[in-house]
Coordinates of C-alpha atoms in Angstrom, one line a residue:
M1 CA 32.1 -0.6 -5.1
A2 CA 34.4 1.8 -6.0
A3 CA 37.9 1.3 -3.6
V4 CA 37.8 2.9 -0.2
D5 CA 40.1 6.7 -0.3
P6 CA 43.1 6.0 1.2
S7 CA 42.4 9.2 3.3
F8 CA 39.2 7.7 4.6
L9 CA 41.6 5.4 7.4
Q10 CA 42.8 8.5 9.0
S11 CA 39.6 9.8 8.9
W12 CA 37.9 7.0 10.2
N13 CA 40.7 7.4 13.3
C14 CA 40.0 10.8 14.2
L15 CA 36.2 10.2 14.8
G16 CA 36.8 9.1 18.5
E17 CA 35.5 5.4 19.9
K18 CA 32.7 4.0 18.7
S19 CA 30.6 1.6 20.8
L20 CA 29.3 -1.7 20.5
N21 CA 25.7 -0.5 19.9
T22 CA 26.3 1.9 17.4
V23 CA 26.5 2.0 13.9
W24 CA 28.2 4.8 11.7
C25 CA 27.0 5.4 7.9
F26 CA 28.6 7.3 5.3
D27 CA 26.6 9.3 3.2
H28 CA 28.1 9.6 -0.5
G29 CA 25.4 11.7 -1.8
D30 CA 23.6 8.8 -3.9
Y31 CA 24.4 5.9 -1.4
F32 CA 25.5 5.1 2.1
S33 CA 28.6 3.2 3.2
V34 CA 29.6 1.1 6.1
H35 CA 32.7 -0.2 7.7
F36 CA 35.1 -2.6 9.5
D37 CA 32.3 -4.5 12.0
D38 CA 29.9 -2.3 11.1
A39 CA 30.0 -3.7 7.1
L40 CA 29.9 -7.5 8.5
L41 CA 27.0 -6.4 10.8
V42 CA 24.8 -5.4 7.4
A43 CA 26.2 -7.9 4.9
N44 CA 25.2 -10.7 7.8
E45 CA 22.3 -9.5 9.0
F46 CA 20.4 -7.2 6.3
F47 CA 21.8 -8.4 3.3
L48 CA 22.3 -12.2 4.7
S49 CA 25.2 -12.9 2.1
P50 CA 28.7 -12.0 2.9
S51 CA 28.9 -11.9 -0.7
V52 CA 28.0 -7.7 -0.6
I53 CA 31.5 -6.9 1.5
N54 CA 34.1 -5.4 -0.4
Y55 CA 37.6 -5.8 1.0
T56 CA 40.2 -2.5 -0.1
R57 CA 43.6 -2.7 1.6
I58 CA 45.0 0.7 2.9
E59 CA 48.7 0.7 4.0
S60 CA 48.9 -2.8 6.2
T61 CA 44.8 -2.5 7.2
V62 CA 42.0 -4.1 5.0
V63 CA 39.0 -2.2 5.4
P64 CA 35.8 -4.2 4.4
S65 CA 33.1 -1.9 3.0
V66 CA 29.3 -2.4 2.5
K67 CA 27.6 0.2 0.1
I68 CA 23.3 0.8 0.7
A69 CA 21.4 2.7 -2.1
K70 CA 19.8 5.5 0.1
K71 CA 16.5 4.5 -1.6
D72 CA 16.4 1.5 0.5
E73 CA 14.4 2.9 3.4
K74 CA 14.4 -0.4 5.1
F75 CA 18.1 -0.3 5.8
L76 CA 18.0 2.5 8.5
R77 CA 14.6 0.8 9.9
F78 CA 16.6 -2.2 10.0
L79 CA 19.3 -1.0 12.1
I80 CA 17.0 1.1 14.8
L81 CA 13.9 -0.8 15.1
T82 CA 14.6 -4.2 14.5
K83 CA 18.4 -4.8 15.7
Q84 CA 18.1 -1.9 18.3
L85 CA 20.9 0.0 17.3
R86 CA 21.8 3.6 17.5
V87 CA 23.0 4.8 14.1
V88 CA 25.1 7.9 13.9
V89 CA 25.3 9.4 9.9
Y90 CA 28.5 11.4 8.5
E91 CA 28.6 13.7 5.9
S92 CA 31.7 15.1 4.2
S93 CA 32.8 17.9 2.9
I94 CA 36.1 18.6 0.7
K95 CA 39.5 19.7 1.9
S96 CA 42.1 20.6 -0.5
T97 CA 45.0 18.9 1.4
R98 CA 43.2 16.0 3.3
G99 CA 40.7 14.9 1.3
K100 CA 37.5 14.1 3.0
E101 CA 36.6 15.5 6.4
W102 CA 33.7 13.8 7.7
R103 CA 31.0 15.5 10.3
I104 CA 27.9 14.2 12.1
A105 CA 24.5 15.0 9.9
A106 CA 22.2 13.3 12.1
Q107 CA 22.1 10.7 14.8
A108 CA 19.0 8.3 15.5
S109 CA 18.1 5.7 18.1
P110 CA 15.3 3.3 18.9
G111 CA 13.6 6.1 21.0
N112 CA 14.3 8.8 19.0
L113 CA 13.7 8.8 15.6
T114 CA 13.6 12.2 14.9
G115 CA 16.7 13.0 13.9
L116 CA 16.4 10.8 10.6
D117 CA 13.6 12.9 9.3
A118 CA 16.0 14.0 6.7
Y119 CA 17.2 10.8 5.1
V120 CA 13.8 8.8 5.5
D121 CA 10.3 9.0 6.0
L122 CA 10.0 7.4 9.4
S123 CA 6.4 8.7 9.6
S124 CA 5.3 6.0 7.2
G125 CA 5.9 2.5 7.2
K126 CA 5.3 -0.5 9.7
S127 CA 3.9 -0.1 13.0
E128 CA 7.1 0.1 15.4
D129 CA 6.9 2.8 17.8
S130 CA 9.3 5.1 18.7
T131 CA 9.3 4.9 22.6
L132 CA 11.6 6.2 25.4
L133 CA 11.8 5.4 29.0
A134 CA 14.4 7.1 31.6
V135 CA 14.7 5.3 34.8
N136 CA 16.8 6.5 38.2
I137 CA 16.8 4.3 41.3
Q138 CA 17.4 5.5 44.5
W139 CA 17.9 3.3 48.0
I140 CA 15.8 5.3 50.7
E141 CA 15.6 3.7 54.3
E142 CA 16.8 0.4 52.9
E143 CA 14.0 0.6 50.0
C144 CA 14.8 0.6 46.5
N145 CA 12.8 3.5 44.9
V146 CA 12.4 3.2 40.9
S147 CA 11.5 6.5 39.3
L148 CA 10.7 6.4 35.7
A149 CA 9.0 8.5 32.9
F150 CA 7.8 7.3 29.5
C151 CA 7.0 9.0 25.8
N152 CA 5.6 7.6 22.8
L153 CA 6.3 10.3 20.3
E154 CA 3.6 8.7 18.0
D155 CA 0.8 9.0 20.5
H156 CA 2.4 11.9 22.0
A157 CA 1.6 10.7 25.6
L158 CA 4.1 11.2 28.8
V159 CA 3.9 9.1 31.9
V160 CA 5.5 9.7 34.9
G161 CA 5.7 7.4 37.9
E162 CA 7.5 6.2 41.3
F163 CA 7.3 2.6 42.9
V164 CA 9.1 0.4 45.4
D165 CA 11.1 -2.3 44.2
S166 CA 13.1 -5.5 45.3
P167 CA 17.0 -5.5 44.6
L168 CA 16.2 -8.0 41.6
L169 CA 13.8 -5.0 40.1
P170 CA 10.9 -7.3 38.8
N171 CA 8.4 -4.3 39.0
L172 CA 10.8 -2.2 36.8
E173 CA 11.2 -5.3 34.6
A174 CA 7.2 -5.3 34.2
A175 CA 7.4 -1.8 33.7
I176 CA 9.5 -2.2 30.9
L177 CA 7.6 -4.6 29.3
Q178 CA 3.9 -2.9 30.1
L179 CA 5.3 0.1 28.2
G180 CA 6.9 -0.9 25.5
A181 CA 10.2 1.0 26.0
R182 CA 12.9 0.5 23.4
E183 CA 15.3 2.6 25.1
C184 CA 16.0 3.7 28.3
L185 CA 18.1 6.8 29.3
V186 CA 19.9 6.3 32.7
P187 CA 22.0 8.5 34.8
S188 CA 25.8 7.9 34.3
G189 CA 27.3 5.9 36.9
L190 CA 24.1 4.4 37.8
L191 CA 25.1 0.8 35.6
A192 CA 28.9 1.1 36.9
P193 CA 28.8 2.9 40.4
D194 CA 32.4 3.7 42.5
L195 CA 32.7 0.6 44.3
D196 CA 34.9 1.6 46.7
Q197 CA 32.0 3.5 48.4
T198 CA 31.9 2.1 51.7
N199 CA 29.1 3.8 52.9
S200 CA 26.5 1.3 54.4
S201 CA 23.4 3.1 52.7
Q202 CA 25.2 2.8 49.5
R203 CA 25.9 -1.0 49.9
P204 CA 22.3 -2.1 48.8
K205 CA 22.8 0.1 45.7
V206 CA 25.7 -1.8 45.0
K207 CA 24.2 -5.0 44.7
S208 CA 21.1 -3.8 42.5
L209 CA 23.1 -2.7 40.0
P210 CA 24.1 -5.7 38.1
F211 CA 20.5 -6.6 38.0
L212 CA 19.4 -3.7 36.4
Q213 CA 21.8 -3.9 33.5
L214 CA 20.5 -7.4 33.6
V215 CA 17.2 -6.5 33.5
L216 CA 17.4 -3.9 30.3
E217 CA 19.1 -6.3 28.3
R218 CA 16.7 -9.1 29.0
S219 CA 13.9 -6.6 27.9
N220 CA 15.9 -6.0 24.7
V221 CA 16.1 -1.9 25.7
L222 CA 19.1 0.2 24.1
V223 CA 21.0 1.8 27.0
T224 CA 22.2 5.5 26.7
E225 CA 23.7 7.1 29.6
L226 CA 23.4 11.2 30.4
K227 CA 24.7 13.3 32.8
K228 CA 22.3 13.6 36.2
K229 CA 23.1 16.8 37.2
E230 CA 22.8 18.2 33.2
D231 CA 20.1 16.2 31.8
F232 CA 18.0 15.0 34.9
T233 CA 15.9 18.5 35.7
D234 CA 12.9 19.1 37.2
A235 CA 10.5 19.1 34.1
S236 CA 7.0 20.0 36.3
E237 CA 7.4 23.4 35.0
D238 CA 7.4 22.1 31.7
L239 CA 4.2 20.1 31.6
A240 CA 2.2 23.8 31.3
L241 CA 4.2 24.0 27.8
L242 CA 4.1 20.6 26.5
V243 CA 0.4 18.9 27.7
K244 CA -2.3 20.3 25.3
P245 CA -4.6 22.9 26.7
E246 CA -7.9 22.1 24.7
K247 CA -8.8 19.3 27.0
S248 CA -9.9 19.5 30.6
D249 CA -9.5 15.7 31.2
T250 CA -5.6 16.5 30.4
L251 CA -5.7 19.6 33.1
S252 CA -7.1 17.7 35.3
S253 CA -4.1 15.2 35.2
V254 CA -1.5 17.5 35.0
H255 CA -2.9 19.3 38.1
H256 CA -3.2 15.9 40.0
L257 CA 0.5 15.0 39.3
L258 CA 1.6 18.8 40.0
R259 CA -0.3 18.3 44.2
H260 CA 1.7 15.1 44.3
K261 CA 4.9 16.5 43.1
S262 CA 6.9 15.8 46.4
E263 CA 6.3 12.3 45.9
L264 CA 7.2 12.5 42.2
S265 CA 10.4 14.6 42.4
E266 CA 12.6 12.1 40.9
A267 CA 10.2 10.8 38.0
F268 CA 10.0 14.4 37.4
C269 CA 13.6 14.7 36.8
C270 CA 13.4 11.4 34.7
L271 CA 10.7 13.3 32.5
G272 CA 13.3 16.4 32.5
A273 CA 15.7 14.0 30.8
I274 CA 13.4 13.2 28.1
V275 CA 12.3 16.3 27.8
N276 CA 16.0 17.5 26.9
F277 CA 16.9 14.3 24.9
L278 CA 14.3 14.7 22.3
R279 CA 14.5 18.5 22.8
L280 CA 10.5 18.8 22.9
K281 CA 10.7 22.6 23.9
S282 CA 12.9 23.6 21.1
N283 CA 10.2 21.7 18.6
E284 CA 7.2 23.9 18.0
S285 CA 5.1 20.8 16.7
M286 CA 5.4 19.3 20.1
I287 CA 4.3 22.2 21.9
N288 CA 0.9 21.9 23.6
S289 CA 0.3 18.7 22.3
F290 CA 0.9 15.9 24.6
T291 CA -1.4 14.1 27.5
V292 CA 0.6 12.8 30.6
S293 CA -0.8 10.4 33.4
R294 CA 0.8 8.5 36.1
F295 CA 2.0 5.4 35.8
S296 CA 0.7 2.3 38.4
L297 CA 1.9 -1.6 38.4
K298 CA -1.4 -2.2 39.8
N299 CA -3.6 -1.7 36.3
F300 CA -1.9 -4.3 34.8
V301 CA -1.0 -8.2 35.4
R302 CA 2.9 -8.2 35.8
L303 CA 4.8 -10.1 33.1
D304 CA 8.3 -10.4 32.8
S305 CA 10.4 -11.1 29.7
A306 CA 10.4 -14.7 30.6
A307 CA 7.0 -14.9 31.0
L308 CA 6.3 -12.7 27.5
R309 CA 8.8 -15.4 25.9
T310 CA 7.4 -18.4 27.4
L311 CA 3.9 -17.3 26.7
H312 CA 4.6 -16.4 22.8
L313 CA 2.4 -13.6 23.2
L314 CA 4.6 -11.4 21.0
P315 CA 6.6 -12.3 17.7
S316 CA 10.5 -13.1 18.0
P317 CA 13.0 -11.8 15.7
D318 CA 13.3 -15.0 14.5
A319 CA 10.1 -16.2 14.2
V320 CA 9.2 -18.4 10.7
N321 CA 5.7 -17.4 10.7
R322 CA 2.9 -15.0 12.0
Y323 CA 1.3 -18.3 14.1
Q324 CA 4.0 -18.6 16.5
S325 CA 2.8 -15.9 18.4
V326 CA -0.5 -15.2 20.1
F327 CA 0.4 -11.8 18.3
G328 CA 0.4 -13.2 15.0
V329 CA -2.8 -15.6 15.8
L330 CA -5.1 -12.6 16.2
N331 CA -4.1 -10.0 14.5
H332 CA -6.3 -9.2 11.8
C333 CA -6.4 -5.8 12.3
R334 CA -6.9 -3.6 9.2
T335 CA -4.3 -1.0 10.0
E336 CA -1.5 0.0 11.7
Q337 CA -2.4 1.6 14.9
G338 CA -4.7 -1.1 15.1
Q339 CA -1.6 -3.7 15.2
R340 CA 0.1 -1.5 17.9
L341 CA -2.6 -1.4 20.0
L342 CA -3.0 -5.3 20.1
A343 CA 0.7 -5.5 20.9
Q344 CA 0.1 -2.9 23.7
W345 CA -2.9 -5.1 25.1
L346 CA -1.1 -8.3 25.2
R347 CA 1.4 -6.6 27.2
Q348 CA -0.8 -5.2 29.3
P349 CA -3.4 -7.2 30.7
L350 CA -5.9 -6.0 32.4
T351 CA -6.9 -6.8 36.5
D352 CA -9.5 -3.9 37.1
I353 CA -12.6 -6.1 36.8
I354 CA -14.8 -3.3 35.4
E355 CA -12.8 -2.6 32.6
I356 CA -12.3 -6.1 32.1
N357 CA -16.0 -6.7 31.4
E358 CA -16.4 -3.5 29.5
R359 CA -14.1 -4.9 27.0
L360 CA -15.4 -8.3 26.9
N361 CA -19.3 -6.4 26.5
L362 CA -17.8 -4.5 23.3
V363 CA -16.3 -7.8 21.7
E364 CA -20.0 -9.4 22.8
A365 CA -21.8 -6.6 20.7
F366 CA -19.5 -7.0 17.5
V367 CA -19.6 -11.0 17.9
E368 CA -23.5 -11.1 18.3
D369 CA -24.1 -8.0 15.5
G370 CA -22.9 -9.7 12.0
S371 CA -24.0 -6.7 10.3
L372 CA -21.9 -4.2 12.5
R373 CA -18.8 -6.2 12.0
Q374 CA -19.1 -6.6 8.4
S375 CA -19.5 -3.0 8.4
F376 CA -16.5 -1.7 10.2
H377 CA -14.3 -4.6 9.3
G378 CA -15.3 -5.1 5.9
T379 CA -15.5 -1.6 4.9
V380 CA -15.1 1.1 7.2
L381 CA -11.8 0.5 8.3
R382 CA -10.3 -0.6 5.2
R383 CA -10.3 3.3 4.3
I384 CA -8.7 4.5 7.4
P385 CA -5.0 5.3 7.1
D386 CA -2.4 5.6 10.0
I387 CA -4.0 8.8 11.6
P388 CA -1.0 9.6 13.9
R389 CA 2.0 9.2 11.6
L390 CA -0.2 11.2 8.9
A391 CA -0.5 14.0 11.3
R392 CA 2.9 13.5 12.3
R393 CA 4.0 14.2 8.8
L394 CA 1.8 17.0 8.5
R395 CA 3.3 18.6 12.1
L396 CA 6.6 18.5 10.7
S397 CA 5.4 20.1 7.1
K398 CA 6.1 17.0 5.2
G399 CA 2.5 16.5 4.2
R400 CA 1.0 16.7 0.8
L401 CA -2.6 17.6 -0.5
N402 CA -3.3 13.8 -0.7
D403 CA -2.8 13.8 3.1
V404 CA -5.1 16.2 4.0
Y405 CA -7.8 14.0 1.8
S406 CA -6.9 11.1 3.6
I407 CA -8.1 12.5 6.7
Y408 CA -11.0 14.5 4.8
V409 CA -12.3 10.9 3.9
V410 CA -11.8 9.3 7.7
V411 CA -13.9 12.4 9.0
S412 CA -16.6 11.6 6.2
L413 CA -17.1 8.5 7.5
L414 CA -17.8 9.6 11.1
S415 CA -21.9 10.0 10.3
T416 CA -21.9 6.5 8.9
V417 CA -19.8 5.0 11.8
I418 CA -22.0 6.4 14.4
D419 CA -25.4 5.7 12.3
S420 CA -24.0 1.8 12.2
L421 CA -23.5 2.3 16.3
R422 CA -26.5 3.6 16.7
Q423 CA -28.2 0.9 14.9
H424 CA -26.9 -1.6 17.4
E425 CA -30.5 -2.8 19.8
G426 CA -28.2 -5.2 21.8
R427 CA -27.8 -5.5 25.5
N428 CA -24.3 -3.3 24.9
K429 CA -25.9 -0.4 23.5
A430 CA -24.9 1.9 26.3
T431 CA -21.4 0.4 26.4
L432 CA -21.0 1.3 22.8
Q433 CA -22.4 4.9 23.6
K434 CA -19.7 5.1 26.1
C435 CA -16.9 4.2 24.7
F436 CA -17.6 5.0 21.2
I437 CA -20.8 7.0 19.7
T438 CA -19.8 10.0 22.4
S439 CA -16.4 10.1 20.6
F440 CA -16.9 10.3 17.5
E441 CA -19.3 12.9 17.8
S442 CA -17.1 15.2 19.6
A443 CA -14.6 14.4 16.7
A444 CA -17.3 15.5 14.0
E445 CA -17.5 18.6 15.6
D446 CA -14.2 19.6 16.4
F447 CA -13.9 18.9 12.6
K448 CA -16.5 20.9 11.3
K449 CA -14.0 24.1 10.3
F450 CA -11.9 21.7 8.1
V451 CA -14.2 19.7 6.2
E452 CA -15.9 23.2 5.4
M453 CA -12.3 24.3 4.5
V454 CA -11.3 21.1 2.2
N455 CA -15.1 21.5 0.4
A456 CA -14.2 24.7 -0.3
T457 CA -10.7 24.5 -1.6
I458 CA -9.8 20.9 -2.8
D459 CA -11.2 19.6 -6.3
L460 CA -13.0 16.0 -4.5
D461 CA -13.9 15.1 -7.9
T462 CA -10.2 14.3 -9.2
A463 CA -9.5 13.6 -5.3
K464 CA -11.3 10.7 -6.1
Q465 CA -9.3 9.7 -9.0
G466 CA -5.9 9.7 -7.4
E467 CA -5.1 13.8 -8.4
F468 CA -5.1 16.2 -5.5
L469 CA -5.7 19.7 -7.0
I470 CA -7.0 22.8 -5.5
K471 CA -10.5 24.0 -7.2
A472 CA -9.5 26.3 -10.0
E473 CA -12.6 29.0 -8.7
V474 CA -10.2 29.3 -5.9
D475 CA -7.5 31.8 -7.6
E476 CA -8.0 33.7 -10.8
E477 CA -4.8 32.4 -12.3
L478 CA -5.7 28.8 -11.5
E479 CA -9.0 29.5 -13.7
V480 CA -7.1 30.7 -16.7
I481 CA -4.7 27.4 -16.9
K482 CA -7.7 25.2 -15.9
E483 CA -9.5 26.3 -19.1
K484 CA -6.5 25.8 -21.5
I485 CA -6.2 22.5 -19.7
T486 CA -9.7 21.5 -20.3
K487 CA -9.2 23.0 -24.2
T488 CA -6.2 20.5 -24.4
E489 CA -8.2 17.7 -23.1
S490 CA -10.9 17.9 -25.4
K491 CA -8.7 18.2 -28.6
I492 CA -6.9 15.1 -26.9
F493 CA -10.2 13.2 -26.9
K494 CA -10.7 14.3 -30.5
E495 CA -7.4 12.5 -31.6
F496 CA -8.1 10.0 -29.7
R497 CA -11.4 9.1 -31.4
K498 CA -10.3 9.9 -35.1
V499 CA -6.9 7.6 -34.3
S500 CA -9.0 5.1 -33.2
Q501 CA -11.4 5.3 -36.7
E502 CA -8.5 5.1 -38.8
I503 CA -7.1 2.1 -37.5
G504 CA -10.4 0.5 -37.0
L505 CA -10.6 -0.1 -33.4
E506 CA -13.5 0.5 -30.8
P507 CA -12.4 3.4 -28.9
N508 CA -12.5 2.7 -24.5
K509 CA -12.7 -1.5 -25.6
T510 CA -10.2 -2.6 -28.1
I511 CA -8.2 0.7 -27.8
K512 CA -7.8 2.8 -24.8
L513 CA -6.3 6.5 -23.8
E514 CA -4.8 6.3 -20.5
N515 CA -3.0 9.0 -18.4
S516 CA 0.1 8.7 -15.9
E517 CA 1.9 11.1 -13.7
E518 CA 5.1 9.7 -15.5
L519 CA 4.3 9.8 -19.1
G520 CA 1.0 12.1 -19.6
Y521 CA -1.6 10.9 -22.3
Y522 CA -0.8 7.4 -24.4
F523 CA -2.9 5.1 -26.4
R524 CA -2.5 1.4 -25.3
V525 CA -3.9 -1.8 -26.6
T526 CA -3.7 -5.3 -26.0
L527 CA -0.8 -7.5 -27.0
K528 CA -3.0 -9.5 -28.8
M529 CA -4.5 -6.4 -30.7
E530 CA -0.6 -5.4 -31.7
K531 CA -1.1 -6.0 -35.4
H532 CA -3.4 -3.3 -36.2
I533 CA -0.9 -0.7 -35.3
R534 CA 2.0 -2.6 -36.5
G535 CA 3.5 -1.0 -39.6
L536 CA 1.9 2.1 -39.0
H537 CA 5.1 4.9 -39.1
W538 CA 2.7 7.7 -38.0
L539 CA 2.4 6.2 -34.6
K540 CA 5.3 6.2 -32.0
K541 CA 5.4 3.2 -29.8
I542 CA 6.5 3.8 -26.3
D543 CA 7.2 0.8 -24.8
L544 CA 5.7 -2.8 -24.6
Q545 CA 4.3 -4.4 -21.4
K546 CA 2.4 -7.4 -20.3
S547 CA -0.4 -5.0 -20.5
G548 CA -0.2 -4.2 -23.7
V549 CA 1.5 -1.2 -26.3
R550 CA 1.6 2.0 -25.2
F551 CA 1.9 4.4 -28.1
R552 CA 1.1 8.5 -29.6
S553 CA 0.3 9.6 -32.8
A554 CA 2.2 12.8 -33.5
D555 CA -0.6 15.1 -32.7
L556 CA -1.3 13.3 -29.6
S557 CA 2.5 13.8 -28.7
S558 CA 2.1 17.4 -29.4
L559 CA -1.0 18.0 -27.6
N560 CA 0.6 16.0 -24.5
E561 CA 3.5 18.0 -24.1
Q562 CA 1.0 21.3 -23.9
Y563 CA -1.1 19.0 -21.5
R564 CA 1.9 18.5 -19.6
E565 CA 3.1 21.9 -19.7
F566 CA -0.3 23.4 -18.2
K567 CA -0.6 20.8 -15.5
S568 CA 3.3 21.9 -14.3
S569 CA 1.8 25.6 -14.6
Y570 CA -1.3 24.8 -12.8
D571 CA 1.1 22.6 -9.6
T572 CA 3.5 25.6 -9.4
A573 CA 0.5 28.6 -9.2
Q574 CA -1.5 26.1 -6.7
K575 CA 1.7 25.6 -4.2
T576 CA 1.0 29.2 -2.0
I577 CA -2.5 27.6 -1.1
V578 CA -1.4 24.3 -0.7
K579 CA 1.1 25.4 1.8
E580 CA -1.5 27.4 3.6
I581 CA -3.9 24.4 4.0
L582 CA -1.2 21.7 5.2
S583 CA -0.2 24.4 8.0
V584 CA -4.1 24.9 8.5
T585 CA -4.3 21.0 8.7
G586 CA -1.2 20.8 10.9
S587 CA -2.9 23.2 13.4
F588 CA -5.7 20.1 14.0
H589 CA -3.0 17.8 15.3
Y590 CA -4.4 17.8 18.7
V591 CA -7.9 16.8 17.4
Y592 CA -6.2 13.7 15.4
L593 CA -4.9 12.6 18.5
Y594 CA -8.3 12.2 20.6
T595 CA -10.1 11.2 17.1
S596 CA -7.8 8.5 16.1
P597 CA -8.2 6.2 19.9
P598 CA -11.9 5.7 19.4
P599 CA -11.3 3.3 16.2
V600 CA -8.4 1.5 17.3
P601 CA -9.8 0.0 19.9
I602 CA -12.5 -1.1 17.4
M603 CA -10.0 -2.5 14.8
K604 CA -8.4 -4.6 17.5
L605 CA -11.8 -5.6 19.3
L606 CA -12.4 -7.3 15.3
S607 CA -9.3 -8.4 14.9
P608 CA -9.7 -12.2 16.1
Y609 CA -12.8 -12.7 14.1
R610 CA -11.7 -13.4 10.6
L611 CA -14.4 -13.1 7.9
Q612 CA -14.7 -14.8 4.8

């Protein structure tokens, strides 16, 4: 790595104080750099080697630095989701007299990943959720009252609740683990109150605070302090703006919560902290997209962090292999959302006998019906993408035509799924109808217009081959370009047959015509057949790989250039239509959130049954 600019140290000192839970990353265009303690952390924890550290002396100060390629998307994920750290990205502007001046370009934390959308596609990848909790504690008549609100941006779920706790806060610890919170917002002063206060009503509060800090640390939650008066504001009026209006059960939940507004006043203030922290009201993709529910400790077995570790329910960061946790043993889920739900179910053991029996009945149905189990686990679930994150990518206007096709494939599977479930004749048929079939039928109905749009606009034949195009008949300009592409491809196939004959190889057997996005059309022969083209100067080799030798004739090179020009023109001409399709598809996001839950329990229910 190049030496650190001498003016950097002065810029660093002007950035202010940095907390221990924060990493400063400096954007240099094609790479990030981290310095001082951050450099040591990244070297030892991410690269697992101190050899990547570069030391630069600026006057009397030695500056350790580490460079990380921007294309390494694992880096930011590691800091935020694995190490539970806050990341601040700085970018520079050139100043004539002072050199580079650094300013904040983005910020992200375990509970709020949206700030890094410009740097890494956090809507794809592993199964970690971005979850945020807000907590406030008050002492009322010698009772410790805990108020909380929770947000899962992946599932677009909001939760509010209040409960009484002891000074040791065991109920709060259980709530944090049940919800799977990664970051917790607390009012400033709650962790470190004014110890000089002598009011008797304040004494129990002071006693509980050390345990709050301990509970948050034990739960491996990043703590963010906010100003109570400015950030913890009543969000009860915001529910109508945030929750989806299309579903009657959601509106019923809102009305129920508002009827109990007096009981949940502090919880709604915690929700206000989340709304302000995530800037939900200013993000159009978040409007009318959430579900809301009331939190209750009675729904699940209470587990604290010690029990979670002792029982080895979830994998630890230093686990050597998957079988060191119950999650690893049970996890044979086909999809990322199935893995997320499995972790959630392990954190939330049921206590309601009716719900327990219902879940057991579902498991029994798949255990006893081998054909049904094989149909889902072996076929259907293999084709299910991570729907919530796919929907998020579309809502953020980062979707592509292949994302639309992926959703189309899922919707196309619904009829097969419904038929397979209906064919089950066991004693749990009614349970399957209640939990799955009804939801799938509703989803199929909701997606009818979406299916019609895809059938009318996307070329499904080329999509099956991995090429995603708008049908030529949709636009006159596309039809003209498509005709040129077809004629050019016809000439390419003719050239293929001609070259095959001249070098004495059989087309599509000993010599192949292949097409890639990077190179376009080219010929390929195996290494064994390379002797047939050796010494033929009218054939130009592209490269040599394990799969064989890639090459072109002069005529194919010319035709390939024409083909690539026409393909580029086609892509340009279809951009406006693609943009419209993505916009319409993004408007279906509220349906995704109701469609994705039904398959997810199926993924989880099948996960313990490893099929040979």
